[in-house]
Every structure is written in structure tokens, then in C-alpha cells.
Amino acid sequence: MKIMRPLGAVGIVASAALVLAACGSDPSASSSGSGSNSAAPAATGTAQVDCGGKSPLSGEGSTAQKNAIDVFNMAYGKKCSGQKVNYNATGSGAGVKQFNGNQVDFGGSDSPIKDADLEAATKRCGAPAWNIPLVVGPIAVGYHLSGVDNLTLTPQVIAKIFNGGIKNWNDPAIKAVKGNESLNLPDKPIQVVSRSDESGTTDNFQKYLGAAAKDVWTQGAGKKFNGGVGNGAQGSNGVATTVKGADGAITYVEGAFAKDGVTAAKIDSGSGGVALSPENVAKSLDSAKFLHEGTNDLAMDLNGIYASNVPGAYPLLLTTYEIVCSKYSNADVSKAVKAFLTVAATEGQRPLSSKGYVPIPQSLQDKVLTAVKAIS
């Protein structure tokens, strides 16, 4: 498979300006989807919080949830005066490694830990480790193509772009997608940009392709990009900045970064193109199931969502998790973790839609609060 030439030095390192911009706007404000936008009710209300314990708490991991963690931290400080969390956004792989190495109090991951990672986490805790979902957000198929700002892609076409099966923007397969007939698609190479670091966003994106375009995407999933084409950039900011600076580029990135020169494509799963928006993502959550039903490990099974064809539902999303011990050896850590997670699941959810995330629905909030209460 042909590897594309490097994009050059532009934007491989994330700029502080993009970080600030992503924190202060709603990238989905101008998006609209097809079909009904009936969505699951968002989490509301407050919960009793037993403040105190270790401060600052330490966390590390997912870059996708960094802006949400900042929101949670502000709400936590207001609810529990003097308490705060220091969170280092280094990527899901690093976060899991640091948590399992007992270097941080909780880890942040864009996909639930399992297998060897879960075994290592359980060994570190001396008790079961749990995946606690707190942040839901869309993954954008973000592109930069001069003169084209209303592109629709099917899962099959997306898969062919990211595994090298489609190499040019004027490929007949792209033109044939409903909604693209009138677009002036240029004779220009597609420059694929992927995450160079291990990332839960990569894992979720590849799982989506495996579920929604299983006959095309045979590369499998995992936190490393398996497509074999294009170039890599570090972190969410890195891929977004690279695409912004390269006409003809495309990537997968959290919805909060699809702005300022990075346009999110609509996705047509069979019922027409659906735009990335909080309402359209929330509609997809109606079909969410859990991998470990009946337990407080709330790892979600998203394959049903990825392969669905619900009119008006945006299916490409990720859920970020806080990886925690069900039982901590240090009571001060346990108390602070429970307080922080309780605030994050309640007051902390309300501002998230303005940051490009989707507040968790009430049904999920209830499960999260039950799990948090059980931490000891």
C-alpha cells in the first residue's frame, strides 16, 4: 500500500491557540442533522458530596476529555472549597500505564480497559478496577478541502479513504454519495492524517469502521492506527492543526476540534447524511449497552451504535472513562475520588454541551452515581 509523502513541518505540534479556541466554543452550533432529533434526557440535578480527602488528586490520560476535566475541576472547586485535580493529558495509553503503575490516582481512557490492562489495574488496586464513563463526545471525520464545506461520506467510503482504497478527492465513489452530486470535488490527493501516539480515539474510530464497514475495513482495531497510509501527528490538537494547514487533508478527531478550518463530514449510514451535533449524538445513545451488565464496571458496548442505521442519529462517538479502583488502600484518596466523580457526574455535566461534548443521559448518570457510591 502506498505511503503518502510527508505533509511537512506544519502543525505537528499542537498550538496553544487551538487549545484555547477549543475550550471556548461549541463546534456543533451550526450543524444540523437529518430526521428527528429526539434525544435521551440529559443528566440534571445535584448529589450529596462528602468533600475532603487528598488534594490535589492526580489523573492522567485521554486528551479527548481534557476540556471536560477542566469543567469538572471548576465545579469540584466550587462544591468542595480548596479541592482540585491535576490532570495531565498525555493520551489514553499513557494514562492507563501511569494508573497501572500506581503513579496517578485515576486514569483517563477513550476506551474501556480490558484483558492485560485490566489485570494490571486490578493488581495495582488489590481489588477490581472499574471503568466509569463521564464524557461522551462525537468523533468527527474532519477534512480541509477548499471550496467544499458540505461533504457527506458513507462508512464504506470512509474506510476506503483511511485504508488507501480511495486516494483522490474526485474519486467516483465519493461523488456518488447522496448529497455530493453538486459538489466540485478537485483532482487532488487525499492526505490522510492519523494519531501517531496510542489513542483511544484511534481505537474507537477503527472499531466503528470494523462494525459499520466490516467488508471494507479488515485492519482491525487498537490504539495504534492500522490503515497503513498517510502521516501521523501527536494528540488531538496535533491532527487538527495538521489538517487545518494542509488543503486536501482528512483525519478523525474529537468533535470539539472540528472547527476553524477543519470541517466535519456528515455520515450517511443508509438513511441520509447526519451532521455532527450533540442532539444527533445523544439520539445514538438510546441503544447503548454495557459489557458487564449488573456490575459497577460500566464499560459500554458501542458496536451496536456503530453498526446502527437510526434516522437522524450520529453513530461515530466515543465515551471516555475514568479508570478507578473499586477499593483504594488510602482512605484520603478514596474520599477525594468519590467527591470529584460525584460532582463530575452531576453539576459538571451541565456546561459540557458548550464545549462540544454531550452530557450523559439521566439513565447513565444513575448508574455512574451508584458505582461511585460503592467505591471504598
CSV table of C-alpha atoms in Angstrom, one decimal:
chain,number,residue,atom,x,y,z
A,1,MET,CA,0.0,0.0,0.0
A,2,LYS,CA,1.4,3.3,-1.0
A,3,ILE,CA,2.5,5.6,1.8
A,4,MET,CA,1.9,9.3,1.2
A,5,ARG,CA,4.6,11.8,1.2
A,6,PRO,CA,5.1,13.8,4.5
A,7,LEU,CA,3.0,16.9,4.9
A,8,GLY,CA,5.9,18.9,6.1
A,9,ALA,CA,6.5,20.5,9.4
A,10,VAL,CA,3.2,22.4,9.6
A,11,GLY,CA,1.2,21.9,12.7
A,12,ILE,CA,2.6,18.6,14.0
A,13,VAL,CA,2.9,20.2,17.5
A,14,ALA,CA,-0.4,21.5,18.9
A,15,SER,CA,-0.6,25.2,19.3
A,16,ALA,CA,-1.8,26.8,22.5
A,17,ALA,CA,-4.2,29.0,20.4
A,18,LEU,CA,-6.1,25.9,19.2
A,19,VAL,CA,-6.4,24.6,22.8
A,20,LEU,CA,-7.9,27.9,23.9
A,21,ALA,CA,-10.3,28.1,21.0
A,22,ALA,CA,-11.5,24.5,21.6
A,23,CYS,CA,-12.2,25.4,25.2
A,24,GLY,CA,-14.3,28.4,24.4
A,25,SER,CA,-16.8,27.5,21.7
A,26,ASP,CA,-19.4,25.0,20.5
A,27,PRO,CA,-18.2,23.4,17.3
A,28,SER,CA,-21.6,21.9,16.6
A,29,ALA,CA,-23.6,25.1,16.9
A,30,SER,CA,-24.0,25.5,13.2
A,31,SER,CA,-24.6,21.8,12.5
A,32,SER,CA,-28.0,20.2,11.7
A,33,GLY,CA,-28.8,16.6,11.0
A,34,SER,CA,-31.5,14.8,9.1
A,35,GLY,CA,-34.5,13.2,10.7
A,36,SER,CA,-35.9,13.7,14.2
A,37,ASN,CA,-33.6,15.0,16.9
A,38,SER,CA,-35.4,13.3,19.8
A,39,ALA,CA,-32.7,12.5,22.3
A,40,ALA,CA,-32.3,10.8,25.7
A,41,PRO,CA,-32.8,13.3,28.6
A,42,ALA,CA,-29.5,14.8,29.8
A,43,ALA,CA,-28.3,14.3,33.3
A,44,THR,CA,-29.5,17.0,35.7
A,45,GLY,CA,-29.6,17.9,39.3
A,46,THR,CA,-27.1,17.6,42.1
A,47,ALA,CA,-26.0,14.9,44.6
A,48,GLN,CA,-24.8,14.9,48.1
A,49,VAL,CA,-21.0,15.3,48.1
A,50,ASP,CA,-18.7,14.3,51.0
A,51,CYS,CA,-15.9,16.7,50.4
A,52,GLY,CA,-12.3,16.3,51.7
A,53,GLY,CA,-9.5,13.9,51.3
A,54,LYS,CA,-6.4,14.2,49.2
A,55,SER,CA,-5.8,17.4,47.3
A,56,PRO,CA,-4.7,17.7,44.6
A,57,LEU,CA,-5.8,14.4,43.2
A,58,SER,CA,-3.7,13.3,40.2
A,59,GLY,CA,-5.0,12.0,36.9
A,60,GLU,CA,-3.5,11.3,33.5
A,61,GLY,CA,-4.6,10.1,30.1
A,62,SER,CA,-7.1,10.9,27.4
A,63,THR,CA,-6.6,14.2,25.5
A,64,ALA,CA,-10.2,13.9,24.3
A,65,GLN,CA,-11.6,14.6,27.7
A,66,LYS,CA,-9.1,17.3,28.8
A,67,ASN,CA,-11.6,20.2,28.3
A,68,ALA,CA,-14.3,18.3,30.1
A,69,ILE,CA,-11.9,17.6,33.0
A,70,ASP,CA,-11.2,21.3,33.2
A,71,VAL,CA,-15.0,21.9,33.6
A,72,PHE,CA,-15.3,19.2,36.2
A,73,ASN,CA,-12.4,20.7,38.1
A,74,MET,CA,-14.0,24.1,38.3
A,75,ALA,CA,-17.3,22.6,39.5
A,76,TYR,CA,-15.3,20.5,42.0
A,77,GLY,CA,-13.5,23.5,43.4
A,78,LYS,CA,-16.8,25.4,43.8
A,79,LYS,CA,-18.5,22.5,45.6
A,80,CYS,CA,-15.5,21.5,47.7
A,81,SER,CA,-13.5,24.6,48.5
A,82,GLY,CA,-9.8,24.1,48.2
A,83,GLN,CA,-10.0,20.7,46.5
A,84,LYS,CA,-8.7,20.3,43.0
A,85,VAL,CA,-7.4,17.8,40.4
A,86,ASN,CA,-4.1,17.9,38.5
A,87,TYR,CA,-4.8,16.2,35.2
A,88,ASN,CA,-2.0,15.5,32.6
A,89,ALA,CA,-3.4,15.0,29.1
A,90,THR,CA,-0.9,12.6,27.6
A,91,GLY,CA,-3.1,10.2,25.7
A,92,SER,CA,-5.1,7.1,26.8
A,93,GLY,CA,-2.2,4.7,26.5
A,94,ALA,CA,0.0,6.8,28.8
A,95,GLY,CA,-2.9,7.3,31.3
A,96,VAL,CA,-3.6,3.6,31.6
A,97,LYS,CA,0.2,2.9,32.1
A,98,GLN,CA,0.5,5.5,34.7
A,99,PHE,CA,-2.6,4.3,36.6
A,100,ASN,CA,-1.5,0.7,36.5
A,101,GLY,CA,2.0,1.8,37.7
A,102,ASN,CA,0.4,3.5,40.7
A,103,GLN,CA,1.7,6.9,39.6
A,104,VAL,CA,-1.7,8.6,39.5
A,105,ASP,CA,-5.0,8.3,41.4
A,106,PHE,CA,-7.1,7.7,38.3
A,107,GLY,CA,-6.5,7.2,34.6
A,108,GLY,CA,-8.4,8.7,31.7
A,109,SER,CA,-9.0,6.4,28.7
A,110,ASP,CA,-11.1,6.8,25.5
A,111,SER,CA,-11.9,3.1,25.5
A,112,PRO,CA,-12.5,0.8,28.5
A,113,ILE,CA,-9.5,-1.1,29.8
A,114,LYS,CA,-9.6,-4.9,29.4
A,115,ASP,CA,-7.5,-8.0,29.2
A,116,ALA,CA,-3.9,-7.4,30.3
A,117,ASP,CA,-4.5,-3.8,31.2
A,118,LEU,CA,-7.5,-4.7,33.4
A,119,GLU,CA,-5.5,-7.4,35.1
A,120,ALA,CA,-2.7,-5.0,35.8
A,121,ALA,CA,-5.1,-2.4,37.1
A,122,THR,CA,-6.8,-4.9,39.4
A,123,LYS,CA,-3.3,-6.0,40.7
A,124,ARG,CA,-2.4,-2.3,41.4
A,125,CYS,CA,-5.7,-1.7,43.3
A,126,GLY,CA,-5.7,-5.0,45.1
A,127,ALA,CA,-9.4,-5.1,44.1
A,128,PRO,CA,-11.4,-4.8,40.9
A,129,ALA,CA,-10.7,-1.7,38.8
A,130,TRP,CA,-13.8,0.0,37.2
A,131,ASN,CA,-14.4,1.9,34.0
A,132,ILE,CA,-16.6,4.9,34.9
A,133,PRO,CA,-17.9,6.8,31.8
A,134,LEU,CA,-18.3,10.5,32.3
A,135,VAL,CA,-17.6,12.2,29.0
A,136,VAL,CA,-19.4,11.4,25.7
A,137,GLY,CA,-18.4,13.1,22.5
A,138,PRO,CA,-18.6,12.7,18.8
A,139,ILE,CA,-15.7,11.7,16.6
A,140,ALA,CA,-15.5,13.9,13.5
A,141,VAL,CA,-14.3,12.8,10.2
A,142,GLY,CA,-12.6,16.2,9.8
A,143,TYR,CA,-11.3,17.5,6.5
A,144,HIS,CA,-9.9,20.6,4.8
A,145,LEU,CA,-10.8,20.9,1.2
A,146,SER,CA,-11.0,24.4,-0.4
A,147,GLY,CA,-14.5,25.1,-1.8
A,148,VAL,CA,-16.1,22.1,-0.2
A,149,ASP,CA,-17.9,22.6,3.2
A,150,ASN,CA,-20.8,20.2,3.0
A,151,LEU,CA,-19.4,16.8,2.3
A,152,THR,CA,-21.2,13.5,3.1
A,153,LEU,CA,-19.5,10.2,3.5
A,154,THR,CA,-20.7,6.6,4.0
A,155,PRO,CA,-18.9,4.2,6.4
A,156,GLN,CA,-17.6,2.3,3.4
A,157,VAL,CA,-16.1,5.3,1.7
A,158,ILE,CA,-14.5,6.5,5.0
A,159,ALA,CA,-13.0,3.0,5.4
A,160,LYS,CA,-11.6,3.1,1.8
A,161,ILE,CA,-10.1,6.6,2.4
A,162,PHE,CA,-8.3,5.5,5.6
A,163,ASN,CA,-7.0,2.2,4.2
A,164,GLY,CA,-5.8,3.7,0.9
A,165,GLY,CA,-8.6,2.3,-1.3
A,166,ILE,CA,-9.6,5.8,-2.3
A,167,LYS,CA,-6.7,8.1,-3.0
A,168,ASN,CA,-8.2,11.2,-4.7
A,169,TRP,CA,-10.9,13.6,-3.8
A,170,ASN,CA,-12.6,13.3,-7.2
A,171,ASP,CA,-12.9,9.5,-6.9
A,172,PRO,CA,-16.3,8.5,-8.3
A,173,ALA,CA,-17.2,6.7,-5.0
A,174,ILE,CA,-17.1,10.0,-3.1
A,175,LYS,CA,-19.1,11.8,-5.9
A,176,ALA,CA,-21.7,9.0,-5.8
A,177,VAL,CA,-22.7,9.5,-2.2
A,178,LYS,CA,-26.1,11.2,-1.9
A,179,GLY,CA,-25.6,14.9,-1.2
A,180,ASN,CA,-22.3,15.1,-3.0
A,181,GLU,CA,-23.7,15.2,-6.6
A,182,SER,CA,-23.4,19.0,-6.9
A,183,LEU,CA,-20.0,19.3,-5.2
A,184,ASN,CA,-17.0,20.4,-7.2
A,185,LEU,CA,-14.6,17.8,-5.9
A,186,PRO,CA,-11.0,18.6,-7.1
A,187,ASP,CA,-8.5,16.2,-8.7
A,188,LYS,CA,-6.3,16.4,-5.6
A,189,PRO,CA,-4.7,13.6,-3.5
A,190,ILE,CA,-6.3,12.8,-0.2
A,191,GLN,CA,-3.8,13.4,2.6
A,192,VAL,CA,-4.7,11.1,5.5
A,193,VAL,CA,-3.6,12.2,9.0
A,194,SER,CA,-3.8,9.8,11.9
A,195,ARG,CA,-2.8,9.9,15.5
A,196,SER,CA,0.9,8.9,15.9
A,197,ASP,CA,0.5,8.2,19.6
A,198,GLU,CA,-1.5,5.4,21.2
A,199,SER,CA,-5.1,6.7,21.4
A,200,GLY,CA,-8.5,5.6,22.5
A,201,THR,CA,-9.9,7.8,19.7
A,202,THR,CA,-8.0,5.7,17.2
A,203,ASP,CA,-9.3,2.6,18.8
A,204,ASN,CA,-12.9,3.8,18.7
A,205,PHE,CA,-12.6,5.0,15.1
A,206,GLN,CA,-11.3,1.7,14.0
A,207,LYS,CA,-13.9,-0.2,15.9
A,208,TYR,CA,-16.5,2.0,14.2
A,209,LEU,CA,-15.1,1.1,10.8
A,210,GLY,CA,-15.0,-2.6,11.7
A,211,ALA,CA,-18.7,-2.5,12.7
A,212,ALA,CA,-20.1,-0.2,10.1
A,213,ALA,CA,-17.9,-1.2,7.1
A,214,LYS,CA,-16.8,-4.7,8.1
A,215,ASP,CA,-16.4,-5.8,4.5
A,216,VAL,CA,-14.0,-2.9,3.7
A,217,TRP,CA,-12.1,-2.3,7.0
A,218,THR,CA,-10.2,-5.5,7.7
A,219,GLN,CA,-7.3,-3.8,9.5
A,220,GLY,CA,-8.8,-4.4,13.0
A,221,ALA,CA,-8.9,-2.0,15.9
A,222,GLY,CA,-6.5,-1.0,18.6
A,223,LYS,CA,-4.9,2.2,19.9
A,224,LYS,CA,-2.4,2.3,17.0
A,225,PHE,CA,-3.7,3.3,13.6
A,226,ASN,CA,-3.7,0.3,11.3
A,227,GLY,CA,-4.6,1.9,8.0
A,228,GLY,CA,-1.1,1.9,6.6
A,229,VAL,CA,-1.4,5.2,4.7
A,230,GLY,CA,-0.8,8.9,5.4
A,231,ASN,CA,1.1,10.6,8.2
A,232,GLY,CA,0.8,10.8,12.0
A,233,ALA,CA,0.6,13.7,14.4
A,234,GLN,CA,0.7,13.8,18.2
A,235,GLY,CA,-2.6,14.2,20.1
A,236,SER,CA,-5.9,15.7,19.1
A,237,ASN,CA,-4.5,19.2,18.7
A,238,GLY,CA,-1.8,17.8,16.5
A,239,VAL,CA,-4.0,16.1,13.9
A,240,ALA,CA,-6.4,19.1,13.9
A,241,THR,CA,-3.7,21.6,13.4
A,242,THR,CA,-2.1,19.5,10.6
A,243,VAL,CA,-5.3,19.2,8.7
A,244,LYS,CA,-6.0,22.9,9.1
A,245,GLY,CA,-2.7,23.7,7.4
A,246,ALA,CA,-2.9,21.2,4.5
A,247,ASP,CA,-5.5,21.6,1.8
A,248,GLY,CA,-6.8,18.1,0.9
A,249,ALA,CA,-6.2,16.6,4.3
A,250,ILE,CA,-8.5,14.4,6.3
A,251,THR,CA,-8.4,12.9,9.8
A,252,TYR,CA,-10.5,11.5,12.7
A,253,VAL,CA,-10.7,13.7,15.7
A,254,GLU,CA,-12.9,14.6,18.7
A,255,GLY,CA,-15.8,16.8,17.7
A,256,ALA,CA,-14.5,19.7,19.8
A,257,PHE,CA,-11.6,20.1,17.4
A,258,ALA,CA,-13.6,20.2,14.2
A,259,LYS,CA,-13.5,24.0,13.8
A,260,ASP,CA,-11.5,26.9,12.4
A,261,GLY,CA,-10.6,25.2,9.1
A,262,VAL,CA,-11.4,21.6,10.0
A,263,THR,CA,-14.9,20.7,8.7
A,264,ALA,CA,-16.8,17.7,10.0
A,265,ALA,CA,-18.3,15.5,7.2
A,266,LYS,CA,-21.9,14.3,7.5
A,267,ILE,CA,-22.2,10.5,7.9
A,268,ASP,CA,-24.8,8.5,5.9
A,269,SER,CA,-25.3,5.1,7.4
A,270,GLY,CA,-28.2,4.4,5.0
A,271,SER,CA,-30.8,6.9,5.9
A,272,GLY,CA,-29.2,10.1,4.7
A,273,GLY,CA,-26.4,12.3,5.8
A,274,VAL,CA,-26.4,13.2,9.5
A,275,ALA,CA,-24.4,16.1,10.8
A,276,LEU,CA,-22.3,16.0,13.9
A,277,SER,CA,-24.3,17.7,16.7
A,278,PRO,CA,-24.9,17.0,20.4
A,279,GLU,CA,-28.6,16.2,19.7
A,280,ASN,CA,-27.8,13.7,17.0
A,281,VAL,CA,-25.1,12.0,19.1
A,282,ALA,CA,-27.5,11.8,22.1
A,283,LYS,CA,-30.0,10.0,19.9
A,284,SER,CA,-27.4,7.3,19.2
A,285,LEU,CA,-27.0,6.6,23.0
A,286,ASP,CA,-30.5,5.2,23.2
A,287,SER,CA,-29.2,1.9,22.0
A,288,ALA,CA,-26.1,1.7,24.3
A,289,LYS,CA,-25.5,-1.5,26.2
A,290,PHE,CA,-22.9,-2.5,28.8
A,291,LEU,CA,-20.2,-5.2,28.6
A,292,HIS,CA,-20.6,-6.2,32.2
A,293,GLU,CA,-24.3,-5.9,32.9
A,294,GLY,CA,-25.2,-6.0,36.6
A,295,THR,CA,-21.8,-4.7,37.9
A,296,ASN,CA,-20.3,-1.4,38.7
A,297,ASP,CA,-17.8,-1.7,35.8
A,298,LEU,CA,-19.6,0.5,33.3
A,299,ALA,CA,-17.7,-0.3,30.2
A,300,MET,CA,-20.1,0.4,27.3
A,301,ASP,CA,-20.5,-1.8,24.2
A,302,LEU,CA,-20.7,0.7,21.4
A,303,ASN,CA,-20.7,-1.8,18.5
A,304,GLY,CA,-24.5,-1.7,18.3
A,305,ILE,CA,-24.4,2.1,17.9
A,306,TYR,CA,-21.6,2.0,15.4
A,307,ALA,CA,-23.4,-0.5,13.1
A,308,SER,CA,-26.9,1.1,13.6
A,309,ASN,CA,-28.9,2.9,10.9
A,310,VAL,CA,-31.2,5.1,13.0
A,311,PRO,CA,-32.5,8.1,11.1
A,312,GLY,CA,-31.1,11.3,12.4
A,313,ALA,CA,-28.6,9.6,14.7
A,314,TYR,CA,-24.9,10.4,14.5
A,315,PRO,CA,-23.2,7.0,15.2
A,316,LEU,CA,-19.5,7.8,15.4
A,317,LEU,CA,-18.8,8.7,19.0
A,318,LEU,CA,-16.6,7.8,21.9
A,319,THR,CA,-17.0,7.5,25.6
A,320,THR,CA,-14.1,8.5,27.8
A,321,TYR,CA,-13.7,6.7,31.1
A,322,GLU,CA,-12.1,7.4,34.5
A,323,ILE,CA,-10.2,4.3,35.5
A,324,VAL,CA,-10.5,3.9,39.2
A,325,CYS,CA,-10.0,1.4,42.0
A,326,SER,CA,-13.2,-0.1,43.5
A,327,LYS,CA,-11.2,0.0,46.7
A,328,TYR,CA,-8.2,2.3,47.5
A,329,SER,CA,-5.6,1.5,50.1
A,330,ASN,CA,-5.6,5.2,51.1
A,331,ALA,CA,-8.8,6.5,52.6
A,332,ASP,CA,-8.0,10.1,51.7
A,333,VAL,CA,-7.6,9.2,48.0
A,334,SER,CA,-10.8,7.2,48.1
A,335,LYS,CA,-12.8,10.1,49.6
A,336,ALA,CA,-11.5,12.7,47.2
A,337,VAL,CA,-12.0,10.4,44.1
A,338,LYS,CA,-15.6,9.8,45.1
A,339,ALA,CA,-16.2,13.5,45.7
A,340,PHE,CA,-14.7,14.5,42.4
A,341,LEU,CA,-16.6,11.9,40.4
A,342,THR,CA,-19.9,12.7,42.1
A,343,VAL,CA,-19.5,16.4,41.1
A,344,ALA,CA,-18.4,15.5,37.6
A,345,ALA,CA,-21.5,13.3,37.1
A,346,THR,CA,-23.9,16.0,38.2
A,347,GLU,CA,-23.0,19.7,38.3
A,348,GLY,CA,-20.1,19.1,36.0
A,349,GLN,CA,-22.3,17.8,33.1
A,350,ARG,CA,-24.4,20.9,32.6
A,351,PRO,CA,-21.7,23.1,30.8
A,352,LEU,CA,-20.4,20.3,28.6
A,353,SER,CA,-22.5,20.9,25.6
A,354,SER,CA,-20.9,24.3,25.1
A,355,LYS,CA,-17.5,22.5,24.8
A,356,GLY,CA,-18.5,20.1,22.1
A,357,TYR,CA,-19.4,17.2,24.4
A,358,VAL,CA,-22.8,15.5,25.1
A,359,PRO,CA,-24.0,15.5,28.7
A,360,ILE,CA,-24.6,11.9,29.8
A,361,PRO,CA,-28.3,10.9,29.8
A,362,GLN,CA,-30.1,10.5,33.1
A,363,SER,CA,-30.1,6.7,32.9
A,364,LEU,CA,-26.3,6.6,32.7
A,365,GLN,CA,-25.9,9.2,35.4
A,366,ASP,CA,-27.9,7.0,37.8
A,367,LYS,CA,-25.6,4.0,37.1
A,368,VAL,CA,-22.4,6.2,37.5
A,369,LEU,CA,-23.6,7.6,40.9
A,370,THR,CA,-24.4,4.0,42.1
A,371,ALA,CA,-20.9,2.9,41.1
A,372,VAL,CA,-19.2,5.9,42.7
A,373,LYS,CA,-21.0,5.4,45.9
A,374,ALA,CA,-19.7,1.8,46.0
A,375,ILE,CA,-16.0,2.9,45.9
A,376,SER,CA,-14.3,2.4,49.2
